[in-house]
PDB file of C-alpha atoms in Angstrom:
ATOM      1  CA  UNK A   1      24.292   3.629  21.068  1.00  0.00           C
ATOM      2  CA  UNK A   2      23.715   2.291  24.541  1.00  0.00           C
ATOM      3  CA  UNK A   3      21.162  -0.010  26.145  1.00  0.00           C
ATOM      4  CA  UNK A   4      19.576   1.775  29.096  1.00  0.00           C
ATOM      5  CA  UNK A   5      16.929  -0.852  29.871  1.00  0.00           C
ATOM      6  CA  UNK A   6      16.670  -4.546  29.023  1.00  0.00           C
ATOM      7  CA  UNK A   7      18.817  -6.403  26.472  1.00  0.00           C
ATOM      8  CA  UNK A   8      19.373  -6.119  22.734  1.00  0.00           C
ATOM      9  CA  UNK A   9      21.404  -7.842  20.011  1.00  0.00           C
ATOM     10  CA  UNK A  10      22.889  -5.362  17.530  1.00  0.00           C
ATOM     11  CA  UNK A  11      24.436  -6.291  14.180  1.00  0.00           C
ATOM     12  CA  UNK A  12      26.606  -3.769  12.323  1.00  0.00           C
ATOM     13  CA  UNK A  13      27.188  -4.293   8.592  1.00  0.00           C
ATOM     14  CA  UNK A  14      30.007  -2.424   6.805  1.00  0.00           C
ATOM     15  CA  UNK A  15      28.675  -0.890   3.572  1.00  0.00           C
ATOM     16  CA  UNK A  16      31.504   1.615   2.993  1.00  0.00           C
ATOM     17  CA  UNK A  17      32.880   1.370  -0.548  1.00  0.00           C
ATOM     18  CA  UNK A  18      36.457   2.291   0.422  1.00  0.00           C
ATOM     19  CA  UNK A  19      36.633   0.123   3.541  1.00  0.00           C
ATOM     20  CA  UNK A  20      38.937  -2.876   3.977  1.00  0.00           C
ATOM     21  CA  UNK A  21      36.093  -4.556   5.853  1.00  0.00           C
ATOM     22  CA  UNK A  22      33.348  -3.856   3.277  1.00  0.00           C
ATOM     23  CA  UNK A  23      30.734  -6.603   3.366  1.00  0.00           C
ATOM     24  CA  UNK A  24      31.727  -7.809   6.825  1.00  0.00           C
ATOM     25  CA  UNK A  25      29.629  -7.554   9.933  1.00  0.00           C
ATOM     26  CA  UNK A  26      29.893  -7.957  13.674  1.00  0.00           C
ATOM     27  CA  UNK A  27      27.279  -8.577  16.303  1.00  0.00           C
ATOM     28  CA  UNK A  28      27.187  -7.652  19.960  1.00  0.00           C
ATOM     29  CA  UNK A  29      24.707  -7.998  22.793  1.00  0.00           C
ATOM     30  CA  UNK A  30      24.073  -4.875  24.809  1.00  0.00           C
ATOM     31  CA  UNK A  31      22.739  -5.075  28.365  1.00  0.00           C
ATOM     32  CA  UNK A  32      21.549  -2.298  30.658  1.00  0.00           C
ATOM     33  CA  UNK A  33      23.445  -4.022  33.495  1.00  0.00           C
ATOM     34  CA  UNK A  34      26.705  -3.614  31.506  1.00  0.00           C
ATOM     35  CA  UNK A  35      26.611   0.000  30.286  1.00  0.00           C
ATOM     36  CA  UNK A  36      28.756  -0.264  27.165  1.00  0.00           C
ATOM     37  CA  UNK A  37      28.639   2.283  24.362  1.00  0.00           C
ATOM     38  CA  UNK A  38      28.610   0.993  20.764  1.00  0.00           C
ATOM     39  CA  UNK A  39      29.835   3.278  17.980  1.00  0.00           C
ATOM     40  CA  UNK A  40      28.532   2.596  14.464  1.00  0.00           C
ATOM     41  CA  UNK A  41      30.655   4.450  11.881  1.00  0.00           C
ATOM     42  CA  UNK A  42      29.019   6.493   9.134  1.00  0.00           C
ATOM     43  CA  UNK A  43      28.417   4.283   6.112  1.00  0.00           C
ATOM     44  CA  UNK A  44      27.621   1.204   8.180  1.00  0.00           C
ATOM     45  CA  UNK A  45      24.139  -0.237   8.580  1.00  0.00           C
ATOM     46  CA  UNK A  46      22.827  -1.521  11.879  1.00  0.00           C
ATOM     47  CA  UNK A  47      19.992  -3.818  12.742  1.00  0.00           C
ATOM     48  CA  UNK A  48      18.792  -5.086  16.049  1.00  0.00           C
ATOM     49  CA  UNK A  49      16.608  -7.552  17.875  1.00  0.00           C
ATOM     50  CA  UNK A  50      15.363  -6.942  21.384  1.00  0.00           C
ATOM     51  CA  UNK A  51      16.043  -9.847  23.714  1.00  0.00           C
ATOM     52  CA  UNK A  52      13.805  -8.687  26.540  1.00  0.00           C
ATOM     53  CA  UNK A  53      10.445  -6.930  26.705  1.00  0.00           C
ATOM     54  CA  UNK A  54      10.469  -3.151  27.211  1.00  0.00           C
ATOM     55  CA  UNK A  55      14.081  -2.743  26.091  1.00  0.00           C
ATOM     56  CA  UNK A  56      15.174   0.882  25.652  1.00  0.00           C
ATOM     57  CA  UNK A  57      18.140   2.265  23.730  1.00  0.00           C
ATOM     58  CA  UNK A  58      19.775   5.659  23.685  1.00  0.00           C
ATOM     59  CA  UNK A  59      21.547   6.739  20.495  1.00  0.00           C
ATOM     60  CA  UNK A  60      22.409   9.702  18.289  1.00  0.00           C
ATOM     61  CA  UNK A  61      22.868   9.914  14.512  1.00  0.00           C
ATOM     62  CA  UNK A  62      25.161  12.196  12.558  1.00  0.00           C
ATOM     63  CA  UNK A  63      23.039  11.944   9.374  1.00  0.00           C
ATOM     64  CA  UNK A  64      19.609  10.718   8.381  1.00  0.00           C
ATOM     65  CA  UNK A  65      18.775   7.427   6.716  1.00  0.00           C
ATOM     66  CA  UNK A  66      20.253   7.342   3.209  1.00  0.00           C
ATOM     67  CA  UNK A  67      20.143   3.769   1.928  1.00  0.00           C
ATOM     68  CA  UNK A  68      18.177   0.633   2.625  1.00  0.00           C
ATOM     69  CA  UNK A  69      19.738  -2.813   2.901  1.00  0.00           C
ATOM     70  CA  UNK A  70      17.434  -5.591   1.837  1.00  0.00           C
ATOM     71  CA  UNK A  71      16.699  -7.831   4.809  1.00  0.00           C
ATOM     72  CA  UNK A  72      17.180 -10.952   2.683  1.00  0.00           C
ATOM     73  CA  UNK A  73      20.771  -9.949   1.851  1.00  0.00           C
ATOM     74  CA  UNK A  74      21.655  -9.458   5.505  1.00  0.00           C
ATOM     75  CA  UNK A  75      19.650 -12.363   6.949  1.00  0.00           C
ATOM     76  CA  UNK A  76      21.615 -14.923   4.961  1.00  0.00           C
ATOM     77  CA  UNK A  77      24.842 -13.961   6.751  1.00  0.00           C
ATOM     78  CA  UNK A  78      23.707 -13.389  10.340  1.00  0.00           C
ATOM     79  CA  UNK A  79      23.924 -16.041  13.060  1.00  0.00           C
ATOM     80  CA  UNK A  80      21.017 -17.538  14.908  1.00  0.00           C
ATOM     81  CA  UNK A  81      20.838 -16.190  18.408  1.00  0.00           C
ATOM     82  CA  UNK A  82      21.895 -18.821  20.885  1.00  0.00           C
ATOM     83  CA  UNK A  83      22.571 -18.874  24.568  1.00  0.00           C
ATOM     84  CA  UNK A  84      26.370 -18.677  24.315  1.00  0.00           C
ATOM     85  CA  UNK A  85      26.541 -14.864  24.504  1.00  0.00           C
ATOM     86  CA  UNK A  86      29.647 -14.859  22.272  1.00  0.00           C
ATOM     87  CA  UNK A  87      30.322 -12.333  19.550  1.00  0.00           C
ATOM     88  CA  UNK A  88      30.612 -13.804  16.090  1.00  0.00           C
ATOM     89  CA  UNK A  89      32.264 -12.226  13.063  1.00  0.00           C
ATOM     90  CA  UNK A  90      32.489 -13.103   9.403  1.00  0.00           C
TER      91      UNK A  90
END
């Protein structure tokens, strides 16, 4: 996925049963001015929050949606967005 307009915070949560990092997550801010590409492996969930009006993303999926993560489960482990711009991991 890539931000082509505006800014967005993306959180990726590892839900893969056989993964060493199962249950962990990472967050990154994507900016159109810094054209980075973020790869989300199959079996990982992703959520996002736009940080600027009219933000646009470009992404492709290898499979359709297969499982839903309850927002409450994820929200208890995600950081509050601050102005530091740092990535945080747990």
